[in-house]
PDB file of C-alpha atoms and ligand atoms in Angstrom:
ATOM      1  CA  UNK A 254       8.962  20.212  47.465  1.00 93.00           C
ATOM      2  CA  UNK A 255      12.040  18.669  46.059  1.00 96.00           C
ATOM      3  CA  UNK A 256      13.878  16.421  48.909  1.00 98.00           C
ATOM      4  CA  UNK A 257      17.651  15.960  48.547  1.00 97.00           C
ATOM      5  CA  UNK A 258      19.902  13.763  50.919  1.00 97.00           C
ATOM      6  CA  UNK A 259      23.249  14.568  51.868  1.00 98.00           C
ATOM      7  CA  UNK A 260      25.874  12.248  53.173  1.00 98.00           C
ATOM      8  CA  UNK A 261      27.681  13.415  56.907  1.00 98.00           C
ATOM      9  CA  UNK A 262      29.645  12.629  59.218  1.00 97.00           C
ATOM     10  CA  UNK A 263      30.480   9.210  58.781  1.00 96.00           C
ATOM     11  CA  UNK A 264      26.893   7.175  58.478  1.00 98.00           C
ATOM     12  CA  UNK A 265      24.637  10.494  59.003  1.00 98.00           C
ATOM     13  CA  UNK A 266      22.062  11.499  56.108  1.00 98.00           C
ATOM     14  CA  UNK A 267      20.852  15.213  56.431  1.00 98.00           C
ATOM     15  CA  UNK A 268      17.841  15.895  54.159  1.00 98.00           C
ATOM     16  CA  UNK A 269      17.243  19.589  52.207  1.00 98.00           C
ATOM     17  CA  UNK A 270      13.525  20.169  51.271  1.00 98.00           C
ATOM     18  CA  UNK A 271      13.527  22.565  48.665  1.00 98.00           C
ATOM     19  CA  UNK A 272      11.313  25.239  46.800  1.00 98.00           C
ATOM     20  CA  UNK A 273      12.529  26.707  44.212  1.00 96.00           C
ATOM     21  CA  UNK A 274       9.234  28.569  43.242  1.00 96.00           C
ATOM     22  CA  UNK A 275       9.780  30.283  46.509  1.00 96.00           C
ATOM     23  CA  UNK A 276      13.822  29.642  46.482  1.00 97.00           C
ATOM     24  CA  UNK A 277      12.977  28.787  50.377  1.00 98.00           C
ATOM     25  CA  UNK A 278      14.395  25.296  52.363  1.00 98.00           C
ATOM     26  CA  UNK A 279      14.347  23.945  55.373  1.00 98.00           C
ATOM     27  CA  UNK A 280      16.526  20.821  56.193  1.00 98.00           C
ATOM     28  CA  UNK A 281      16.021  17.691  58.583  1.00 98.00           C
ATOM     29  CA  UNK A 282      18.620  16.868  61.412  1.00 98.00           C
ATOM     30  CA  UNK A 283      21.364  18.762  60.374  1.00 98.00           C
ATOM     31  CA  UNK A 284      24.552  16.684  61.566  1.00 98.00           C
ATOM     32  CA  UNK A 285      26.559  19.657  60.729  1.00 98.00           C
ATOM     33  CA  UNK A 286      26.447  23.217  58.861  1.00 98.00           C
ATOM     34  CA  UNK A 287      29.126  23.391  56.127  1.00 98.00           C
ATOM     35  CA  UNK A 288      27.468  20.632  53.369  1.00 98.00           C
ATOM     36  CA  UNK A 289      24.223  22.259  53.696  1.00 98.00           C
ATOM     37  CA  UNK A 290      25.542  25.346  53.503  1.00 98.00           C
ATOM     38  CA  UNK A 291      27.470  24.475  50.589  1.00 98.00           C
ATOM     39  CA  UNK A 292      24.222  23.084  48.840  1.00 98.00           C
ATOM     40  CA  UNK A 293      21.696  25.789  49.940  1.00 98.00           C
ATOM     41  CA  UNK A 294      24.731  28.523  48.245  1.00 98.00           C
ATOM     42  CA  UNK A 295      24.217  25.891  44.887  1.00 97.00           C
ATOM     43  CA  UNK A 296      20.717  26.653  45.176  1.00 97.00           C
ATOM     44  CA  UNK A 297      20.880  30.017  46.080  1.00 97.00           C
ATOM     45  CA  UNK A 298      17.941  29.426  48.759  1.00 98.00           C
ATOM     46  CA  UNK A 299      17.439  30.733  51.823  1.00 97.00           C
ATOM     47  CA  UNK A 300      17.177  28.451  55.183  1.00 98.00           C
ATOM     48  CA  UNK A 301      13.379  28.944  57.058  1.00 98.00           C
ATOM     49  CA  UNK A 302      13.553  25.630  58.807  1.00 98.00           C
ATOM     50  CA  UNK A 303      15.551  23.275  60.889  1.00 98.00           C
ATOM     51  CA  UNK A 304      13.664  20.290  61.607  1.00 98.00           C
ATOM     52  CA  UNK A 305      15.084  17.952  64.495  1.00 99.00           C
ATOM     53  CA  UNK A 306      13.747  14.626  65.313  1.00 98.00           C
ATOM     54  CA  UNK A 307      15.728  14.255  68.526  1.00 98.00           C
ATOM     55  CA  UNK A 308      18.532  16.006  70.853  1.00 98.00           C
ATOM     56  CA  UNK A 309      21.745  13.673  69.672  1.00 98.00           C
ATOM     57  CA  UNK A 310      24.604  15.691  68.540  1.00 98.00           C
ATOM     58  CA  UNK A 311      24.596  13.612  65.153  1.00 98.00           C
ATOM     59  CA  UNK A 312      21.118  14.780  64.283  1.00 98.00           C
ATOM     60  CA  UNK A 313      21.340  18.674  65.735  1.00 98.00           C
ATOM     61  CA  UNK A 314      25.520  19.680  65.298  1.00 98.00           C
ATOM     62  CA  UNK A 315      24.851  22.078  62.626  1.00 98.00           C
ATOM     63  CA  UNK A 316      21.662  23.658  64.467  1.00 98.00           C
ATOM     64  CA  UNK A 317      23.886  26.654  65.987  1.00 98.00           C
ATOM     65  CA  UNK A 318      26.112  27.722  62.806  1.00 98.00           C
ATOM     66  CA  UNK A 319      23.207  27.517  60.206  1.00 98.00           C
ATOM     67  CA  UNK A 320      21.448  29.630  62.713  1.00 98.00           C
ATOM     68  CA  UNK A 321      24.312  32.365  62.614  1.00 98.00           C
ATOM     69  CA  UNK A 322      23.966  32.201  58.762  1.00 98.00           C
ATOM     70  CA  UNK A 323      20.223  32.432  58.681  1.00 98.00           C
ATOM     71  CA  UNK A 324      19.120  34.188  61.584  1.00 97.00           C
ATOM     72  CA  UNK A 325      15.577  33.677  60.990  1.00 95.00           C
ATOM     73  CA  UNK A 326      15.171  30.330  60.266  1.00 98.00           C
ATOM     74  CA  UNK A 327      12.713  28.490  63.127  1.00 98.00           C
ATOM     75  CA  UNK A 328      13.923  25.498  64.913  1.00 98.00           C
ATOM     76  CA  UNK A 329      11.813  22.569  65.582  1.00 98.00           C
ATOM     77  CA  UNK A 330      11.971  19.408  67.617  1.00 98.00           C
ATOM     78  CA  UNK A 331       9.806  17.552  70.286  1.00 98.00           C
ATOM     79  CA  UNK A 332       8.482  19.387  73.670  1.00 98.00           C
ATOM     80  CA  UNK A 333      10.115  16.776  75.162  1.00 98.00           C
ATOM     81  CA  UNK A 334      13.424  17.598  74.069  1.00 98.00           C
ATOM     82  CA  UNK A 335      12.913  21.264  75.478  1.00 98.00           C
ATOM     83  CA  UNK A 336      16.706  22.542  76.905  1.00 98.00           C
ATOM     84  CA  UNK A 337      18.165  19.395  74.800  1.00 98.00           C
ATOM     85  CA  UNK A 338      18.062  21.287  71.177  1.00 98.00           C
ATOM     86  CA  UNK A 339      20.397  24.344  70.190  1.00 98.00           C
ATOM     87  CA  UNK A 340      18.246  27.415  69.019  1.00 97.00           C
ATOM     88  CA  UNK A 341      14.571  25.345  69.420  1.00 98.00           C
ATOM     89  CA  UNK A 342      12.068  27.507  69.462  1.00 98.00           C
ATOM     90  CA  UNK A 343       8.802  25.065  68.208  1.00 98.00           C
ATOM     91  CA  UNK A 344       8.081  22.462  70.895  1.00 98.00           C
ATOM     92  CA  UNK A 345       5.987  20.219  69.411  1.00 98.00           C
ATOM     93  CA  UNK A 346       3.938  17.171  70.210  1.00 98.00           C
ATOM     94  CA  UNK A 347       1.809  14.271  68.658  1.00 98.00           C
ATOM     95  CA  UNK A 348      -0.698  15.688  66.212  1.00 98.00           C
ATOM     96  CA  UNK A 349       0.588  19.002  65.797  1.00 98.00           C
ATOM     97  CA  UNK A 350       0.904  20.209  62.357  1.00 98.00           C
ATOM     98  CA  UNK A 351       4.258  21.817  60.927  1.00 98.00           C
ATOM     99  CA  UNK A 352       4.289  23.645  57.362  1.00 97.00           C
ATOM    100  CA  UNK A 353       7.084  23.823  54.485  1.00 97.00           C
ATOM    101  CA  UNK A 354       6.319  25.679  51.143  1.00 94.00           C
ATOM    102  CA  UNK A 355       3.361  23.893  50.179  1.00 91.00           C
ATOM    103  CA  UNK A 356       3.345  21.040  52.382  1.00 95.00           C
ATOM    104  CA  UNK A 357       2.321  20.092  55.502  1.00 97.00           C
ATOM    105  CA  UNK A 358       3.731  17.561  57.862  1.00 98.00           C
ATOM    106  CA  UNK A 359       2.005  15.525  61.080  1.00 98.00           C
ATOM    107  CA  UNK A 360       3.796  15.835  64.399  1.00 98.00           C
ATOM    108  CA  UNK A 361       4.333  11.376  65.399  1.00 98.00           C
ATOM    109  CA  UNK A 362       5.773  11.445  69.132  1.00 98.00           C
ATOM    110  CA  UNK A 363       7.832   8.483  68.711  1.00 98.00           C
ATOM    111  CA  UNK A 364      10.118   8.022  72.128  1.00 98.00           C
ATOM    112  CA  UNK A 365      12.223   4.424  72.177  1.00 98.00           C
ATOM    113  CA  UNK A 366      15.122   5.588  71.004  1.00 98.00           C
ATOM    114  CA  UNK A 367      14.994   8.535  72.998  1.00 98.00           C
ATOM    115  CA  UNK A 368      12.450   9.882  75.347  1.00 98.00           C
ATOM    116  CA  UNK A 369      11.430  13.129  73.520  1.00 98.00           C
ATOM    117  CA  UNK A 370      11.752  11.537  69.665  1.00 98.00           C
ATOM    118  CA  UNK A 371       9.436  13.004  67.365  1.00 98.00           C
ATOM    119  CA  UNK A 372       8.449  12.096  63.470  1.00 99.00           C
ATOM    120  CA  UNK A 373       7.212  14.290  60.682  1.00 99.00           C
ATOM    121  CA  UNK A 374       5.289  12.823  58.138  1.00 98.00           C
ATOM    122  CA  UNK A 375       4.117  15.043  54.800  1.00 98.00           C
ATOM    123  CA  UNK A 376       0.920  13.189  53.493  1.00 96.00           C
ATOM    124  CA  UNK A 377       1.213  13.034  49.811  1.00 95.00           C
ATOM    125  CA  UNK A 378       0.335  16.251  47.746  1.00 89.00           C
ATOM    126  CA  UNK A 379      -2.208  14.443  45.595  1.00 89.00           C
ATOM    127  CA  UNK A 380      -3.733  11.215  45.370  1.00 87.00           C
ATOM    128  CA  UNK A 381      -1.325   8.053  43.919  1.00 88.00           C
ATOM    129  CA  UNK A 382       1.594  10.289  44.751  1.00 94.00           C
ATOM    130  CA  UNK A 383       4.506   9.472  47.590  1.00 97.00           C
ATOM    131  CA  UNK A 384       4.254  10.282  51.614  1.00 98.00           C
ATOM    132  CA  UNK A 385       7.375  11.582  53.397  1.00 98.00           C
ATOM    133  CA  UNK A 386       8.297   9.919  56.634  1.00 98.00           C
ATOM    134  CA  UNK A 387      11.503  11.918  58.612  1.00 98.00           C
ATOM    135  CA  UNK A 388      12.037   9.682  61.608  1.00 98.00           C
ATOM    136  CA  UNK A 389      15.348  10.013  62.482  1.00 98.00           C
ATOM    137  CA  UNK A 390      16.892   6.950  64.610  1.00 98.00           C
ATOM    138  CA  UNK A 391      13.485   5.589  64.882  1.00 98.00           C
ATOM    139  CA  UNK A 392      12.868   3.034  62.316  1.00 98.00           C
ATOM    140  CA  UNK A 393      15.548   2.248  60.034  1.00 98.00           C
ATOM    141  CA  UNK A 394      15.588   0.715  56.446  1.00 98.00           C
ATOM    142  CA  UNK A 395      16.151  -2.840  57.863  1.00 98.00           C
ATOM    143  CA  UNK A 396      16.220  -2.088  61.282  1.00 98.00           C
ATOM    144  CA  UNK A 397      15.027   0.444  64.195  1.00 98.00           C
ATOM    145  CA  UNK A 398      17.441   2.584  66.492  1.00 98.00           C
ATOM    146  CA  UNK A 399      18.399   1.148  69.710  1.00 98.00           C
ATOM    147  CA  UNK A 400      16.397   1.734  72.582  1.00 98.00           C
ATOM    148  CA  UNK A 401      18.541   4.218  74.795  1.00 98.00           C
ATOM    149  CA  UNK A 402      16.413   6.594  77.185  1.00 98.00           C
ATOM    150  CA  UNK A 403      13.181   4.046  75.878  1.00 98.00           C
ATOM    151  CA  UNK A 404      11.878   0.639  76.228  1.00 98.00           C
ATOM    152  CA  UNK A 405      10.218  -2.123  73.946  1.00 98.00           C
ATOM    153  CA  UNK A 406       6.855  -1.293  75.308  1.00 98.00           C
ATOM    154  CA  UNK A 407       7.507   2.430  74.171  1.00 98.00           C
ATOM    155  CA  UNK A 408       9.027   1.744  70.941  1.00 98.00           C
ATOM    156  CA  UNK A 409       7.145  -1.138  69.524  1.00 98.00           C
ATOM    157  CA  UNK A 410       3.886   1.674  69.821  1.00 98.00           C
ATOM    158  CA  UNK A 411       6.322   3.839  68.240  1.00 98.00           C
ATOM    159  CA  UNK A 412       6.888   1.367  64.828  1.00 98.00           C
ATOM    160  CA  UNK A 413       3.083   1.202  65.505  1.00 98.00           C
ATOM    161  CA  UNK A 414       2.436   4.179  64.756  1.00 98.00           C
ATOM    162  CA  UNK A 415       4.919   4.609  61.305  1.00 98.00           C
ATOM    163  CA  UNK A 416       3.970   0.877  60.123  1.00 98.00           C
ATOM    164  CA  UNK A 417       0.277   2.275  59.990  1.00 98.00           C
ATOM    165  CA  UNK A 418       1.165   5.318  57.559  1.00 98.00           C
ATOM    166  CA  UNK A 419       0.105   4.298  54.039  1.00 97.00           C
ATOM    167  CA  UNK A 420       2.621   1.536  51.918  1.00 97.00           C
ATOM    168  CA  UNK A 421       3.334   4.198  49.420  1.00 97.00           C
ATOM    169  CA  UNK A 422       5.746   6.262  52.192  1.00 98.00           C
ATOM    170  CA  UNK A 423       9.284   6.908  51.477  1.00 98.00           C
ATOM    171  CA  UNK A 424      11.429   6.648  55.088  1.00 98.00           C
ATOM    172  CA  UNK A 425      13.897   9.052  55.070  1.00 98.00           C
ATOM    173  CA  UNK A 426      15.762   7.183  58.342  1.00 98.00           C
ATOM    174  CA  UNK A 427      19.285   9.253  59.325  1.00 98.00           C
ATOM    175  CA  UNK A 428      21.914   6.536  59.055  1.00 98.00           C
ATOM    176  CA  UNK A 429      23.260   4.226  56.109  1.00 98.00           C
ATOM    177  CA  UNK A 430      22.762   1.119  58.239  1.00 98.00           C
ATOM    178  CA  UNK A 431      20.784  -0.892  56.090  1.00 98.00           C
ATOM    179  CA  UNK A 432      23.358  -3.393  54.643  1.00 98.00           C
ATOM    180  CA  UNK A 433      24.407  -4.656  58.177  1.00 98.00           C
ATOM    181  CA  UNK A 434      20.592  -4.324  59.511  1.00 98.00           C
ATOM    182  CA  UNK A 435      19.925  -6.910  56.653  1.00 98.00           C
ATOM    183  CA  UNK A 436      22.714  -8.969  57.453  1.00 98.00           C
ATOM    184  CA  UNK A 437      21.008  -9.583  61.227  1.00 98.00           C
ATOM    185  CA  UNK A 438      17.508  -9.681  59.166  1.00 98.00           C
ATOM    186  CA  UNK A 439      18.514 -12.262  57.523  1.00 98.00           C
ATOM    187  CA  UNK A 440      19.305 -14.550  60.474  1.00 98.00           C
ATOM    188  CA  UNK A 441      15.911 -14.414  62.220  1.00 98.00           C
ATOM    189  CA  UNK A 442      13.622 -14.309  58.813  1.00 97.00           C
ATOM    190  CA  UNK A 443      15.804 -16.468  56.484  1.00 96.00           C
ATOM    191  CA  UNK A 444      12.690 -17.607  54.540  1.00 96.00           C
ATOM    192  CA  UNK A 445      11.874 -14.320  53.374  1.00 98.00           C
ATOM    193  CA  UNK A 446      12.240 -14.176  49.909  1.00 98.00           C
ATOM    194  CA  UNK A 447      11.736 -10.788  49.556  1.00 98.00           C
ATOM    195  CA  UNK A 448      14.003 -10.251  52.271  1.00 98.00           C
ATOM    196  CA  UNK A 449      16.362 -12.048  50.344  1.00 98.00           C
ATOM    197  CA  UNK A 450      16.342 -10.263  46.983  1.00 98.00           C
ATOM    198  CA  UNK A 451      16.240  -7.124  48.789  1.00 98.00           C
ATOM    199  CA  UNK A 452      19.355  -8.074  50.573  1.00 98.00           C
ATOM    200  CA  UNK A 453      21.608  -8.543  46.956  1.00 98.00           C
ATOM    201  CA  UNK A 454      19.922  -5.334  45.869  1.00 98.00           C
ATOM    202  CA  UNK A 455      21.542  -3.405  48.680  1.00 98.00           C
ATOM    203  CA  UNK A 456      24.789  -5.409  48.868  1.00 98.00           C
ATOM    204  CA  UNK A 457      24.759  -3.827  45.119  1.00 98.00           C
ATOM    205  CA  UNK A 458      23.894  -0.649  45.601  1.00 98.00           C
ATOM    206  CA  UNK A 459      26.438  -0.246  48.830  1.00 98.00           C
ATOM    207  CA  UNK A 460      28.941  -1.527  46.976  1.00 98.00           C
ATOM    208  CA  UNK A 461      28.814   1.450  44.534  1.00 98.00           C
ATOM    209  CA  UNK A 462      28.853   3.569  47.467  1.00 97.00           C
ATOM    210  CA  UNK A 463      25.002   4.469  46.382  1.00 98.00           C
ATOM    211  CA  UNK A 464      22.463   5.396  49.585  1.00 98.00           C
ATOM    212  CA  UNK A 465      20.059   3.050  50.379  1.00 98.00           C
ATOM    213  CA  UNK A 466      17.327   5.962  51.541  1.00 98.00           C
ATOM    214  CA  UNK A 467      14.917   6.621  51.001  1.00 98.00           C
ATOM    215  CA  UNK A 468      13.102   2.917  51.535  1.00 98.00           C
ATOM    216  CA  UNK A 469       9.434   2.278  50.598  1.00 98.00           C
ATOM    217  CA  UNK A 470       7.428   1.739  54.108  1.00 98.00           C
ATOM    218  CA  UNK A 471       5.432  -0.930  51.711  1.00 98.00           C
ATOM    219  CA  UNK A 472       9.064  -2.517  51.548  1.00 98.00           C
ATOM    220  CA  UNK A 473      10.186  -2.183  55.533  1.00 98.00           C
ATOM    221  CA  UNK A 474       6.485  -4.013  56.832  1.00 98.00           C
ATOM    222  CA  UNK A 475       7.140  -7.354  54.891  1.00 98.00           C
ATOM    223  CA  UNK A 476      11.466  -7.255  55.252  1.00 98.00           C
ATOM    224  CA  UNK A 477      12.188  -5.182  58.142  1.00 98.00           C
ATOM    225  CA  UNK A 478      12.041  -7.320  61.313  1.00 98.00           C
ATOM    226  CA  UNK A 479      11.177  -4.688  63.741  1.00 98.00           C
ATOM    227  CA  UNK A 480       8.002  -4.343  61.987  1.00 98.00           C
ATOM    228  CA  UNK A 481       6.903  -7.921  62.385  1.00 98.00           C
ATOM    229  CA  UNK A 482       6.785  -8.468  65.628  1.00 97.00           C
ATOM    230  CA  UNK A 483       3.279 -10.435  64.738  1.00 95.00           C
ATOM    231  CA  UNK A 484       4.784 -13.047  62.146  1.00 97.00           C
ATOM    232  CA  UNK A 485       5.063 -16.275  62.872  1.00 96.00           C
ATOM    233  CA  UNK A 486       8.528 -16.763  61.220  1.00 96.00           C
ATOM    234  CA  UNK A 487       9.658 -14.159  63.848  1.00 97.00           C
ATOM    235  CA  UNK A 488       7.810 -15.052  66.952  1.00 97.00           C
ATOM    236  CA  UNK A 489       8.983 -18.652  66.523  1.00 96.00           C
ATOM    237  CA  UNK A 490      13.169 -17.467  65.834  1.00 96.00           C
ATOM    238  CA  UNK A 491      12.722 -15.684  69.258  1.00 97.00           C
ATOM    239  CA  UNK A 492      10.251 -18.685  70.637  1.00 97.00           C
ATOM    240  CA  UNK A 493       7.932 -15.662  72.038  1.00 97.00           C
ATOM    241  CA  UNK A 494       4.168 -14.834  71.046  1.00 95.00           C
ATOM    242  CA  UNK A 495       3.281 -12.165  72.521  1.00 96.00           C
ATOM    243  CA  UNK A 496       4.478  -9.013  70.576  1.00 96.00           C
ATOM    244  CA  UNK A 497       6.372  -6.580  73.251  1.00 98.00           C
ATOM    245  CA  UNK A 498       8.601  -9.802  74.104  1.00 98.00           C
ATOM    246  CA  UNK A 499       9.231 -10.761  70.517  1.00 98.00           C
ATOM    247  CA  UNK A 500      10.027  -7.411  69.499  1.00 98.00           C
ATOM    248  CA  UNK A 501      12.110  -6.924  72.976  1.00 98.00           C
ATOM    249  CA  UNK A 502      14.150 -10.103  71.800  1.00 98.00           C
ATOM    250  CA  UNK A 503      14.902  -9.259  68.559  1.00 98.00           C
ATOM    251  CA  UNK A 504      16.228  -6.078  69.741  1.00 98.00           C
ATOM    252  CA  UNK A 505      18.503  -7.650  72.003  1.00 98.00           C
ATOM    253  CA  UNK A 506      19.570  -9.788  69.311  1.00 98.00           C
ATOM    254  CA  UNK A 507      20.746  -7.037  67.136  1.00 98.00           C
ATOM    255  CA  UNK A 508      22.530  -5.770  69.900  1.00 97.00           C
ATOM    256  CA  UNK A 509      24.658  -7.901  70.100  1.00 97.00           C
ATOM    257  CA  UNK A 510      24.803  -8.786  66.319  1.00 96.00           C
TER     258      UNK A 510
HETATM  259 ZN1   ZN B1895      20.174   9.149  67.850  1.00 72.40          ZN
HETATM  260 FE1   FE B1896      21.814   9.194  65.024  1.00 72.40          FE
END
């Protein structure tokens, strides 16, 4: 399974999984039709899946016209989200098991963000080699989504769940956020020296217009504040100990960053 990211809208990332053995694809939160269309033409491949993390128009706009194109192709998102996705005809919850080519993913329900937000995570094919975490507006590199039909006691069980998926994860998170989320990092863990470092390296690679996803989930537990809820550091920039208050904090920190 080859996975390849393309830019949309104006921060989106829509990601193409691709077999060329079988010259099938499937592609994650499709903000809109025509670049995907454009690439799966490249590839000559032909669409089987649309997999949607949650309902928002940024993550599901192309749903209906890649449909028309590929009139077979099965829709996915969470139960949750059932009357909230164009063409969705997989409802699917925590622990269910989706399939691409050779690969299988794991069904996370995630809500926060949302109410209905669902993960997919493809465990590595063989041992030593990468995981694949798709979780939308959940966690981003840097950051996490803001909490909009959810609350902190929802969402920090959410990052829960994805900060206990193995270090050696790439996070394939929708949005190019992480330069600001770094920025507000940076204010409430300014002794992180990896934190630090990791804040030139993307202040390099934005300013080449590069992506910044995927991230390493090894990377996002020791920089990403919305994973370390249980750090001192953190805990004592929000003066709060007890982790559904620290995380709640920080969270209402960013928003207003
Ligand atoms: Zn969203
Ligand atoms: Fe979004």
């Amino acid at each position: 399974m080859q996975i390849t990211l393309i830019p949309a809208l104006s921060d989106n990332y829509i990601f193409l999984l691709h077999d060329p053995q079988q010259n099938i694809a499937a592609v994650v939160d499709p903000a809109e039709a025509e670049p995907v269309l454009e690439r799966l033409a490249e590839l000559k491949a032909h669409l089987v899946a649309i997999f949607n993390t949650h309902h928002h128009i940024d993550h599901i706009g192309g749903n209906s016209k890649l449909l028309q194109h590929f009139k077979q192709a099965k829709v996915y998102g969470g139960a949750e989200d059932r009357g909230r996705i164009h063409g969705q005809q997989v409802f699917l919850q925590e622990g269910d098991r989706v399939q691409f080519a050779n690969r299988e993913a794991e069904v996370l329900f995630v809500p926060g963000h949302t109410r209905a937000h669902i993960a997919y995570y493809f465990e590595p094919e063989q041992a030593g080699e990468t995981g694949e975490l798709f979780c939308g507006d959940t966690l981003f590199a840097g950051g996490c989504g803001r909490l909009l039909e959810g609350n902190p006691v929802q969402m920090v069980d959410s990052l829960s769940k994805l900060r206990s998926l193995p270090d050696n994860t790439r996070v394939w998170c929708a949005h190019e956020y992480t330069l600001k989320n770094l920025q507000f990092a940076l204010t409430v863990d300014s002794s992180n020296l990896e934190l630090k470092s990791r804040f030139t390296e993307v202040k390099a690679v934005r300013s080449k217009s590069q992506a910044t996803i995927p991230s390493m989930l090894e990377v996002e537990k020791r920089t990403n504040p919305f994973l370390r809820w249980d750090q001192p550091t953190l805990q004592s920039a929000v003066k709060s100990y007890e982790p559904v208050q620290t995380f709640a904090r920080l969270r209402g920190m960013k928003d207003r960053f």
